[in-house]
Amino acid sequence: MKTTRADPQPADFTDVRATNLAVVLRHLRANGPSSRAAIAASTGLNKATVSSLTGALLDQRLLRETGSSGNRIGRPGTALALDGSAYAAIGLQMTADRLTAVAVDFAGDQILLWHRHLDGAPATEAPPSHTPASASPASAPGAPASGGLAPGSRGGHATIRPGRMISALVALAQRAATRVRQQGRHVVGITVAAPGLISDDGTVQLSPSLGWENVDLRELLSGSLRRPGLDVTVTNHAGVAAIAELRHGDHAVKSDLTYVTGAAGVEAGIVVDGRLVHGSRGFTGQIGQFRLGPVGSPTLADLAGIEQLVRRALPGLTPAALTDLTPAVEQVANQARAGDPDTLAALQDTGCHLGQGLALLANLVNPEVIVLGDHYATLAEWILPSAEAELTRNTLAPSAGGTRLAASRLGLHAAALGGAVTHLDRIDTGALPAAAH
């Protein structure tokens, strides 16, 4: 997934039908149920063209009729809406200690949310919209470790054997796909979101938090899933989290947005003019490598990463307690609420360094909003004030060039959500899937 496309406009060239299908789908996604007449009036397409396009989309089960539109004089039109019953996509998010699976249907509803810890604990299942709350938790047991890098450490992080991770990913992906198909939906694709440098062919070139180098994750996963024709992609987690923020976050109308994660170093997904910045090989957003000072100074990740913050705020934690950062971050938040001075000082210090790094980003790309995601969002109440002050102080343009900071409300699974959304975005561009059955 190289870009999140801006809304297409009616065109008159070879792929005019695909382009105009995209116009209709994007109109309905942005505006909700509409009659054929309303679609024609809003898009500039003639009524006969809209009738032909919507007929094809109804046949493909991408649209459904919802009854009378009731918003026009004379004979009421039949309202059309996106249909989520036929197609869905799956996003998988991986960290050193946890896997997350999210499935989203074409209408944009989340139909599945599972977490699986890599210590052998069973997966936990959250009841998303349109999924019965009584659904039983699913476990996705991984196979014994095999192959890949040897256990050890890299940059203070435990090394996860690719064989073990692949086994767990495959198990979780197969269970999620089975659940989606049991609901009568066709799986249009699976995207794995991973931290680090991910090449266009789905190879994890370098992921310090996983301890991986040159792991062809896409090939390993595709071969293990053994489903010819299934679209499997692997991409950087910050980039697809930014896509999730565009489609499901509080800032969906923003065309210049940056999503920042601190769970595995500090990485950014950068959206400019409605498009995800990709770079020549996909290695964008590694802002954790910024050095805030002369040569040899600590990096932004050293000074403002979540693990480093936890170490400062909770000096008594053992290395084993840092394997899963979520409980530790909650403990930091609890201590901050209680007014612990050392914790508050650590949070303020982290905010200052983060703000300095984000000022470099603001000077480069001038986003409308920088969204702090995952654990940063949990701690935003205490990080944002000092970060905002440093952003303003270190940005050349007045008032930080209009760039503001905000906390994401998508939770810890934004990258998984964005991974699923990328496949559905392709349908929105007129690349219709094979008919569901």
Tab-separated table of C-alpha atoms in Angstrom:
chain	number	residue	atom	x	y	z
A	1	MET	CA	0.000	0.000	0.000
A	2	LYS	CA	1.845	3.084	-1.244
A	3	THR	CA	-0.782	5.770	-0.897
A	4	THR	CA	-4.142	6.538	0.524
A	5	ARG	CA	-5.731	8.093	-2.525
A	6	ALA	CA	-7.547	11.397	-2.520
A	7	ASP	CA	-11.174	11.277	-3.604
A	8	PRO	CA	-11.297	10.529	-7.353
A	9	GLN	CA	-13.217	12.757	-9.748
A	10	PRO	CA	-15.307	11.777	-12.790
A	11	ALA	CA	-12.955	11.221	-15.718
A	12	ASP	CA	-13.194	10.446	-19.399
A	13	PHE	CA	-10.393	8.001	-20.210
A	14	THR	CA	-9.805	4.260	-20.625
A	15	ASP	CA	-10.573	3.272	-17.061
A	16	VAL	CA	-13.503	5.655	-16.807
A	17	ARG	CA	-15.819	2.978	-15.420
A	18	ALA	CA	-13.470	2.050	-12.579
A	19	THR	CA	-12.937	5.724	-11.815
A	20	ASN	CA	-16.647	6.433	-11.742
A	21	LEU	CA	-17.341	3.366	-9.605
A	22	ALA	CA	-14.844	4.879	-7.171
A	23	VAL	CA	-16.670	8.207	-7.298
A	24	VAL	CA	-19.936	6.521	-6.293
A	25	LEU	CA	-18.361	4.436	-3.519
A	26	ARG	CA	-16.456	7.374	-2.041
A	27	HIS	CA	-19.560	9.546	-2.135
A	28	LEU	CA	-21.550	6.984	-0.167
A	29	ARG	CA	-18.730	6.426	2.313
A	30	ALA	CA	-18.450	10.142	2.961
A	31	ASN	CA	-22.148	11.038	2.922
A	32	GLY	CA	-24.012	7.933	4.010
A	33	PRO	CA	-27.159	6.569	2.363
A	34	SER	CA	-28.155	8.536	-0.745
A	35	SER	CA	-30.596	8.159	-3.606
A	36	ARG	CA	-29.378	7.687	-7.160
A	37	ALA	CA	-30.548	11.221	-7.966
A	38	ALA	CA	-28.595	12.643	-5.031
A	39	ILE	CA	-25.463	10.751	-6.117
A	40	ALA	CA	-25.808	12.118	-9.638
A	41	ALA	CA	-26.366	15.677	-8.407
A	42	SER	CA	-23.393	15.571	-6.031
A	43	THR	CA	-20.865	13.841	-8.285
A	44	GLY	CA	-21.671	15.331	-11.658
A	45	LEU	CA	-22.314	11.920	-13.201
A	46	ASN	CA	-25.462	11.664	-15.313
A	47	LYS	CA	-28.417	9.687	-13.996
A	48	ALA	CA	-28.106	6.890	-16.539
A	49	THR	CA	-24.451	6.359	-15.610
A	50	VAL	CA	-25.267	6.337	-11.903
A	51	SER	CA	-28.048	3.824	-12.497
A	52	SER	CA	-25.664	1.523	-14.391
A	53	LEU	CA	-22.895	1.845	-11.816
A	54	THR	CA	-25.119	1.300	-8.801
A	55	GLY	CA	-26.746	-1.681	-10.490
A	56	ALA	CA	-23.349	-3.314	-10.880
A	57	LEU	CA	-22.429	-2.516	-7.278
A	58	LEU	CA	-25.716	-3.974	-6.033
A	59	ASP	CA	-25.057	-7.148	-8.020
A	60	GLN	CA	-21.592	-7.345	-6.481
A	61	ARG	CA	-23.114	-6.892	-2.983
A	62	LEU	CA	-21.085	-3.768	-2.348
A	63	LEU	CA	-24.283	-1.695	-2.022
A	64	ARG	CA	-27.708	-2.382	-0.569
A	65	GLU	CA	-31.040	-0.607	-0.777
A	66	THR	CA	-32.217	0.865	2.507
A	67	GLY	CA	-35.710	2.110	1.643
A	68	SER	CA	-37.032	5.528	0.680
A	69	SER	CA	-34.636	8.456	0.840
A	70	GLY	CA	-37.492	10.801	1.783
A	71	ASN	CA	-35.484	13.908	0.959
A	72	ARG	CA	-36.800	15.028	-2.410
A	73	ILE	CA	-39.969	16.592	-3.791
A	74	GLY	CA	-42.283	14.242	-5.672
A	75	ARG	CA	-41.724	10.534	-5.894
A	76	PRO	CA	-39.201	9.522	-3.216
A	77	GLY	CA	-35.982	7.833	-4.344
A	78	THR	CA	-34.593	4.567	-3.009
A	79	ALA	CA	-31.635	5.177	-0.747
A	80	LEU	CA	-28.442	3.197	-1.301
A	81	ALA	CA	-25.775	2.440	1.326
A	82	LEU	CA	-22.513	0.533	1.543
A	83	ASP	CA	-23.107	-3.160	2.200
A	84	GLY	CA	-20.835	-4.805	4.753
A	85	SER	CA	-22.303	-8.275	4.511
A	86	ALA	CA	-20.223	-9.682	1.661
A	87	TYR	CA	-16.619	-8.559	2.095
A	88	ALA	CA	-14.132	-7.990	4.914
A	89	ALA	CA	-10.386	-7.556	5.352
A	90	ILE	CA	-8.084	-8.588	8.192
A	91	GLY	CA	-5.266	-6.618	9.799
A	92	LEU	CA	-2.644	-8.253	12.002
A	93	GLN	CA	-0.410	-6.195	14.272
A	94	MET	CA	2.768	-7.632	15.766
A	95	THR	CA	4.999	-6.527	18.611
A	96	ALA	CA	7.603	-8.442	20.563
A	97	ASP	CA	5.053	-9.636	23.112
A	98	ARG	CA	1.621	-9.528	21.457
A	99	LEU	CA	-0.299	-10.142	18.262
A	100	THR	CA	-3.578	-8.412	17.440
A	101	ALA	CA	-6.133	-9.279	14.779
A	102	VAL	CA	-8.838	-6.914	13.537
A	103	ALA	CA	-11.418	-7.576	10.833
A	104	VAL	CA	-13.422	-4.780	9.211
A	105	ASP	CA	-16.260	-5.222	6.747
A	106	PHE	CA	-16.734	-3.101	3.644
A	107	ALA	CA	-19.233	-0.821	5.375
A	108	GLY	CA	-16.488	0.099	7.858
A	109	ASP	CA	-17.769	-1.847	10.873
A	110	GLN	CA	-15.266	-3.683	13.037
A	111	ILE	CA	-16.432	-7.282	13.245
A	112	LEU	CA	-13.562	-8.905	15.123
A	113	LEU	CA	-10.871	-7.864	17.621
A	114	TRP	CA	-8.542	-10.470	19.148
A	115	HIS	CA	-5.288	-10.259	21.104
A	116	ARG	CA	-2.803	-13.068	21.575
A	117	HIS	CA	0.160	-12.927	23.941
A	118	LEU	CA	3.295	-14.673	22.789
A	119	ASP	CA	4.019	-16.254	26.153
A	120	GLY	CA	1.586	-19.067	25.405
A	121	ALA	CA	-1.429	-17.401	27.024
A	122	PRO	CA	-4.718	-17.730	25.125
A	123	ALA	CA	-5.965	-14.938	22.954
A	124	THR	CA	-8.501	-12.540	24.389
A	125	GLU	CA	-11.460	-11.499	22.303
A	126	ALA	CA	-13.281	-8.191	22.560
A	127	PRO	CA	-16.872	-8.078	21.283
A	128	PRO	CA	-16.855	-5.462	18.486
A	129	SER	CA	-19.881	-3.950	16.825
A	130	HIS	CA	-22.261	-6.491	15.273
A	131	THR	CA	-20.486	-9.339	17.076
A	132	PRO	CA	-22.272	-11.062	19.978
A	133	ALA	CA	-20.727	-10.141	23.308
A	134	SER	CA	-21.031	-13.742	24.402
A	135	ALA	CA	-18.652	-14.999	21.701
A	136	SER	CA	-16.127	-17.254	23.346
A	137	PRO	CA	-12.452	-16.224	23.502
A	138	ALA	CA	-10.239	-17.726	20.862
A	139	SER	CA	-6.818	-19.141	21.419
A	140	ALA	CA	-4.275	-19.304	18.645
A	141	PRO	CA	-1.575	-21.607	19.941
A	142	GLY	CA	1.775	-21.172	18.246
A	143	ALA	CA	3.987	-23.980	17.144
A	144	PRO	CA	7.334	-24.586	18.867
A	145	ALA	CA	10.084	-22.198	17.922
A	146	SER	CA	11.944	-23.155	14.812
A	147	GLY	CA	14.495	-21.580	12.525
A	148	GLY	CA	15.350	-17.886	12.237
A	149	LEU	CA	17.522	-15.862	14.558
A	150	ALA	CA	18.796	-17.325	17.783
A	151	PRO	CA	17.430	-16.073	21.084
A	152	GLY	CA	19.305	-13.168	22.517
A	153	SER	CA	19.041	-9.422	22.611
A	154	ARG	CA	19.496	-6.511	20.254
A	155	GLY	CA	19.473	-2.968	21.496
A	156	GLY	CA	17.978	-4.112	24.800
A	157	HIS	CA	15.100	-5.974	23.131
A	158	ALA	CA	14.446	-9.686	23.265
A	159	THR	CA	14.859	-11.455	19.938
A	160	ILE	CA	11.768	-13.302	18.771
A	161	ARG	CA	12.453	-16.278	16.534
A	162	PRO	CA	10.754	-15.713	13.163
A	163	GLY	CA	9.615	-19.352	13.148
A	164	ARG	CA	7.723	-18.906	16.399
A	165	MET	CA	6.216	-15.610	15.315
A	166	ILE	CA	5.157	-16.985	11.932
A	167	SER	CA	3.463	-19.953	13.583
A	168	ALA	CA	1.521	-17.642	15.883
A	169	LEU	CA	0.650	-15.237	13.055
A	170	VAL	CA	-0.570	-18.050	10.823
A	171	ALA	CA	-2.686	-19.546	13.595
A	172	LEU	CA	-4.285	-16.197	14.400
A	173	ALA	CA	-4.818	-15.301	10.731
A	174	GLN	CA	-6.437	-18.661	9.984
A	175	ARG	CA	-8.778	-18.390	12.960
A	176	ALA	CA	-9.738	-14.817	12.049
A	177	ALA	CA	-10.336	-15.739	8.402
A	178	THR	CA	-12.427	-18.725	9.440
A	179	ARG	CA	-14.568	-16.537	11.719
A	180	VAL	CA	-15.084	-13.978	8.938
A	181	ARG	CA	-16.098	-16.667	6.453
A	182	GLN	CA	-18.476	-18.213	8.980
A	183	GLN	CA	-20.251	-14.852	8.991
A	184	GLY	CA	-20.776	-15.193	5.233
A	185	ARG	CA	-18.117	-12.702	4.190
A	186	HIS	CA	-15.330	-13.092	1.649
A	187	VAL	CA	-11.813	-12.178	2.902
A	188	VAL	CA	-10.359	-9.736	0.372
A	189	GLY	CA	-6.908	-9.541	1.974
A	190	ILE	CA	-4.663	-9.690	5.032
A	191	THR	CA	-2.117	-7.057	6.036
A	192	VAL	CA	0.527	-7.550	8.723
A	193	ALA	CA	1.742	-4.373	10.437
A	194	ALA	CA	5.239	-4.652	11.928
A	195	PRO	CA	7.667	-2.178	13.512
A	196	GLY	CA	10.861	-1.235	11.699
A	197	LEU	CA	12.026	-1.026	8.099
A	198	ILE	CA	9.710	-3.001	5.815
A	199	SER	CA	10.608	-3.209	2.117
A	200	ASP	CA	8.062	-3.150	-0.684
A	201	ASP	CA	8.227	-6.922	-1.094
A	202	GLY	CA	7.201	-7.505	2.535
A	203	THR	CA	10.663	-8.227	3.919
A	204	VAL	CA	11.429	-6.989	7.434
A	205	GLN	CA	14.804	-5.481	6.619
A	206	LEU	CA	15.465	-4.327	10.172
A	207	SER	CA	13.317	-4.353	13.296
A	208	PRO	CA	15.330	-3.649	16.448
A	209	SER	CA	12.340	-4.247	18.733
A	210	LEU	CA	11.927	-7.763	17.300
A	211	GLY	CA	15.637	-8.393	16.801
A	212	TRP	CA	15.041	-9.231	13.131
A	213	GLU	CA	17.098	-8.593	10.012
A	214	ASN	CA	16.171	-9.590	6.457
A	215	VAL	CA	13.173	-11.763	7.345
A	216	ASP	CA	10.936	-12.314	4.293
A	217	LEU	CA	7.769	-12.168	6.361
A	218	ARG	CA	5.336	-11.927	3.457
A	219	GLU	CA	6.721	-14.987	1.714
A	220	LEU	CA	6.805	-17.011	4.933
A	221	LEU	CA	3.267	-16.022	5.852
A	222	SER	CA	1.812	-16.532	2.366
A	223	GLY	CA	3.400	-19.965	2.085
A	224	SER	CA	2.118	-21.041	5.474
A	225	LEU	CA	-1.443	-19.802	4.865
A	226	ARG	CA	-1.630	-21.828	1.634
A	227	ARG	CA	-4.505	-19.880	0.136
A	228	PRO	CA	-3.712	-19.040	-3.509
A	229	GLY	CA	-5.106	-15.704	-4.583
A	230	LEU	CA	-5.308	-14.270	-1.051
A	231	ASP	CA	-3.736	-10.808	-1.041
A	232	VAL	CA	-1.156	-10.805	1.787
A	233	THR	CA	0.894	-7.669	2.477
A	234	VAL	CA	3.388	-6.622	5.142
A	235	THR	CA	3.980	-2.979	5.984
A	236	ASN	CA	5.217	-0.616	8.689
A	237	HIS	CA	2.824	-0.226	11.599
A	238	ALA	CA	3.006	3.571	11.906
A	239	GLY	CA	1.998	4.069	8.281
A	240	VAL	CA	-1.126	1.930	8.429
A	241	ALA	CA	-2.011	3.387	11.831
A	242	ALA	CA	-2.056	6.784	10.086
A	243	ILE	CA	-4.464	5.325	7.509
A	244	ALA	CA	-6.703	4.102	10.335
A	245	GLU	CA	-6.656	7.596	11.798
A	246	LEU	CA	-7.715	9.012	8.413
A	247	ARG	CA	-10.638	6.626	8.079
A	248	HIS	CA	-11.779	5.932	11.645
A	249	GLY	CA	-10.158	8.537	13.880
A	250	ASP	CA	-11.169	11.976	15.081
A	251	HIS	CA	-9.187	13.618	12.268
A	252	ALA	CA	-10.667	11.927	9.209
A	253	VAL	CA	-11.194	15.231	7.399
A	254	LYS	CA	-7.531	16.204	7.678
A	255	SER	CA	-5.425	15.731	4.550
A	256	ASP	CA	-2.079	16.487	6.230
A	257	LEU	CA	-1.690	14.283	9.280
A	258	THR	CA	1.096	12.452	11.076
A	259	TYR	CA	0.618	9.517	13.448
A	260	VAL	CA	3.407	8.904	15.968
A	261	THR	CA	3.964	5.688	17.880
A	262	GLY	CA	6.485	5.110	20.661
A	263	ALA	CA	5.874	1.433	21.417
A	264	ALA	CA	8.837	0.214	19.343
A	265	GLY	CA	11.279	3.080	19.146
A	266	VAL	CA	9.617	6.215	17.799
A	267	GLU	CA	8.084	5.968	14.317
A	268	ALA	CA	5.725	8.131	12.282
A	269	GLY	CA	3.162	7.551	9.564
A	270	ILE	CA	3.103	10.733	7.476
A	271	VAL	CA	0.118	11.700	5.330
A	272	VAL	CA	0.585	14.658	2.977
A	273	ASP	CA	-2.281	15.951	0.832
A	274	GLY	CA	-4.306	12.841	1.618
A	275	ARG	CA	-1.523	10.425	0.625
A	276	LEU	CA	0.668	8.278	2.823
A	277	VAL	CA	4.294	9.248	2.215
A	278	HIS	CA	6.020	6.092	1.027
A	279	GLY	CA	9.549	6.982	-0.065
A	280	SER	CA	11.618	5.193	-2.704
A	281	ARG	CA	11.641	1.878	-0.811
A	282	GLY	CA	9.135	2.395	1.968
A	283	PHE	CA	11.605	3.291	4.713
A	284	THR	CA	9.912	6.499	5.860
A	285	GLY	CA	8.935	7.764	9.282
A	286	GLN	CA	11.961	6.676	11.321
A	287	ILE	CA	11.975	9.855	13.389
A	288	GLY	CA	13.343	7.994	16.409
A	289	GLN	CA	16.759	8.286	14.741
A	290	PHE	CA	16.748	12.091	15.060
A	291	ARG	CA	19.634	13.161	17.314
A	292	LEU	CA	18.803	16.072	19.588
A	293	GLY	CA	22.298	17.517	19.855
A	294	PRO	CA	25.825	17.033	18.509
A	295	VAL	CA	27.197	13.796	17.056
A	296	GLY	CA	27.004	11.044	19.638
A	297	SER	CA	24.016	12.586	21.429
A	298	PRO	CA	21.086	10.316	22.333
A	299	THR	CA	18.410	9.791	19.708
A	300	LEU	CA	14.795	10.826	20.036
A	301	ALA	CA	13.949	7.166	20.709
A	302	ASP	CA	16.498	7.109	23.548
A	303	LEU	CA	14.974	10.190	25.120
A	304	ALA	CA	11.271	9.902	24.351
A	305	GLY	CA	10.510	6.253	23.653
A	306	ILE	CA	7.885	4.567	25.810
A	307	GLU	CA	10.201	1.882	27.167
A	308	GLN	CA	12.741	4.523	28.183
A	309	LEU	CA	9.984	6.515	29.899
A	310	VAL	CA	8.832	3.454	31.825
A	311	ARG	CA	12.397	2.730	32.940
A	312	ARG	CA	12.718	6.259	34.314
A	313	ALA	CA	9.299	6.338	35.961
A	314	LEU	CA	9.491	2.791	37.377
A	315	PRO	CA	13.182	2.210	38.154
A	316	GLY	CA	12.449	-0.919	40.179
A	317	LEU	CA	11.001	-2.899	37.263
A	318	THR	CA	12.811	-6.055	36.210
A	319	PRO	CA	13.615	-6.616	32.502
A	320	ALA	CA	10.923	-9.324	32.430
A	321	ALA	CA	8.311	-6.775	33.504
A	322	LEU	CA	9.127	-4.701	30.396
A	323	THR	CA	8.219	-7.524	28.023
A	324	ASP	CA	4.618	-6.329	27.934
A	325	LEU	CA	4.596	-2.540	28.218
A	326	THR	CA	0.855	-2.146	28.675
A	327	PRO	CA	0.664	-2.934	32.420
A	328	ALA	CA	3.762	-0.826	33.067
A	329	VAL	CA	2.280	2.152	31.184
A	330	GLU	CA	-0.929	1.823	33.204
A	331	GLN	CA	1.142	1.861	36.375
A	332	VAL	CA	2.878	5.036	35.217
A	333	ALA	CA	-0.532	6.616	34.543
A	334	ASN	CA	-1.792	5.599	37.999
A	335	GLN	CA	1.241	7.112	39.679
A	336	ALA	CA	0.801	10.308	37.682
A	337	ARG	CA	-2.844	10.537	38.756
A	338	ALA	CA	-1.696	10.139	42.355
A	339	GLY	CA	0.690	13.077	41.883
A	340	ASP	CA	3.960	11.168	42.276
A	341	PRO	CA	6.624	13.842	41.647
A	342	ASP	CA	9.235	11.542	40.071
A	343	THR	CA	6.692	10.111	37.652
A	344	LEU	CA	5.408	13.556	36.718
A	345	ALA	CA	8.981	14.750	36.151
A	346	ALA	CA	9.703	11.762	33.880
A	347	LEU	CA	6.541	12.439	31.857
A	348	GLN	CA	7.323	16.126	31.501
A	349	ASP	CA	10.877	15.324	30.406
A	350	THR	CA	9.609	12.842	27.832
A	351	GLY	CA	7.147	15.427	26.531
A	352	CYS	CA	9.900	18.027	26.156
A	353	HIS	CA	12.134	15.726	24.120
A	354	LEU	CA	9.207	14.459	22.061
A	355	GLY	CA	8.136	18.035	21.304
A	356	GLN	CA	11.642	18.887	20.113
A	357	GLY	CA	11.610	15.919	17.758
A	358	LEU	CA	8.137	16.715	16.493
A	359	ALA	CA	9.250	20.285	15.793
A	360	LEU	CA	11.800	18.889	13.323
A	361	LEU	CA	8.946	17.002	11.681
A	362	ALA	CA	6.713	20.087	11.659
A	363	ASN	CA	9.469	22.151	10.036
A	364	LEU	CA	9.851	19.506	7.323
A	365	VAL	CA	6.266	18.618	6.379
A	366	ASN	CA	4.022	21.054	8.306
A	367	PRO	CA	1.198	18.616	9.135
A	368	GLU	CA	-2.151	19.970	10.225
A	369	VAL	CA	-2.187	17.620	13.199
A	370	ILE	CA	0.280	15.213	14.805
A	371	VAL	CA	-1.600	12.388	16.491
A	372	LEU	CA	0.073	10.620	19.400
A	373	GLY	CA	-0.918	6.974	19.306
A	374	ASP	CA	-0.779	3.772	21.388
A	375	HIS	CA	0.925	4.292	24.789
A	376	TYR	CA	1.554	7.982	24.081
A	377	ALA	CA	-2.212	8.411	23.928
A	378	THR	CA	-2.598	6.699	27.312
A	379	LEU	CA	-0.156	9.189	28.834
A	380	ALA	CA	-1.135	12.202	26.721
A	381	GLU	CA	-2.652	14.096	29.664
A	382	TRP	CA	0.847	14.539	31.111
A	383	ILE	CA	2.983	14.477	27.945
A	384	LEU	CA	1.084	16.937	25.762
A	385	PRO	CA	1.635	20.206	27.698
A	386	SER	CA	5.445	20.090	27.586
A	387	ALA	CA	5.447	18.601	24.077
A	388	GLU	CA	3.227	21.416	22.782
A	389	ALA	CA	5.442	24.048	24.405
A	390	GLU	CA	8.594	22.610	22.778
A	391	LEU	CA	6.849	22.180	19.426
A	392	THR	CA	5.911	25.858	19.412
A	393	ARG	CA	9.328	26.968	20.658
A	394	ASN	CA	11.296	24.995	18.064
A	395	THR	CA	9.125	25.425	14.957
A	396	LEU	CA	10.216	28.264	12.682
A	397	ALA	CA	6.726	29.244	11.509
A	398	PRO	CA	4.568	31.242	13.949
A	399	SER	CA	2.279	29.176	16.176
A	400	ALA	CA	4.087	26.014	15.076
A	401	GLY	CA	2.873	26.600	11.524
A	402	GLY	CA	-0.630	25.664	12.580
A	403	THR	CA	0.475	22.164	13.571
A	404	ARG	CA	-1.281	20.925	16.680
A	405	LEU	CA	-0.900	17.821	18.811
A	406	ALA	CA	-3.724	15.451	19.698
A	407	ALA	CA	-4.130	12.040	21.303
A	408	SER	CA	-5.515	9.163	19.258
A	409	ARG	CA	-8.643	7.422	20.502
A	410	LEU	CA	-8.179	4.284	18.404
A	411	GLY	CA	-6.433	2.339	21.176
A	412	LEU	CA	-3.511	-0.059	20.920
A	413	HIS	CA	-4.766	-1.788	17.758
A	414	ALA	CA	-4.714	1.168	15.331
A	415	ALA	CA	-2.118	-0.486	13.083
A	416	ALA	CA	-4.192	-3.677	12.787
A	417	LEU	CA	-7.257	-1.587	11.952
A	418	GLY	CA	-5.317	0.371	9.353
A	419	GLY	CA	-3.962	-2.838	7.846
A	420	ALA	CA	-7.502	-4.066	7.237
A	421	VAL	CA	-8.587	-0.686	5.883
A	422	THR	CA	-5.872	-0.668	3.191
A	423	HIS	CA	-7.566	-3.544	1.361
A	424	LEU	CA	-10.964	-1.877	1.540
A	425	ASP	CA	-9.451	1.381	0.275
A	426	ARG	CA	-8.507	-0.440	-2.922
A	427	ILE	CA	-12.135	-1.315	-3.524
A	428	ASP	CA	-13.000	2.344	-2.986
A	429	THR	CA	-10.719	3.211	-5.913
A	430	GLY	CA	-12.792	1.046	-8.245
A	431	ALA	CA	-10.660	-2.115	-8.022
A	432	LEU	CA	-13.620	-4.377	-7.336
A	433	PRO	CA	-13.004	-7.776	-5.737
A	434	ALA	CA	-13.927	-11.126	-7.199
A	435	ALA	CA	-17.616	-11.748	-6.578
A	436	ALA	CA	-18.351	-13.088	-3.102
A	437	HIS	CA	-19.936	-16.513	-2.802
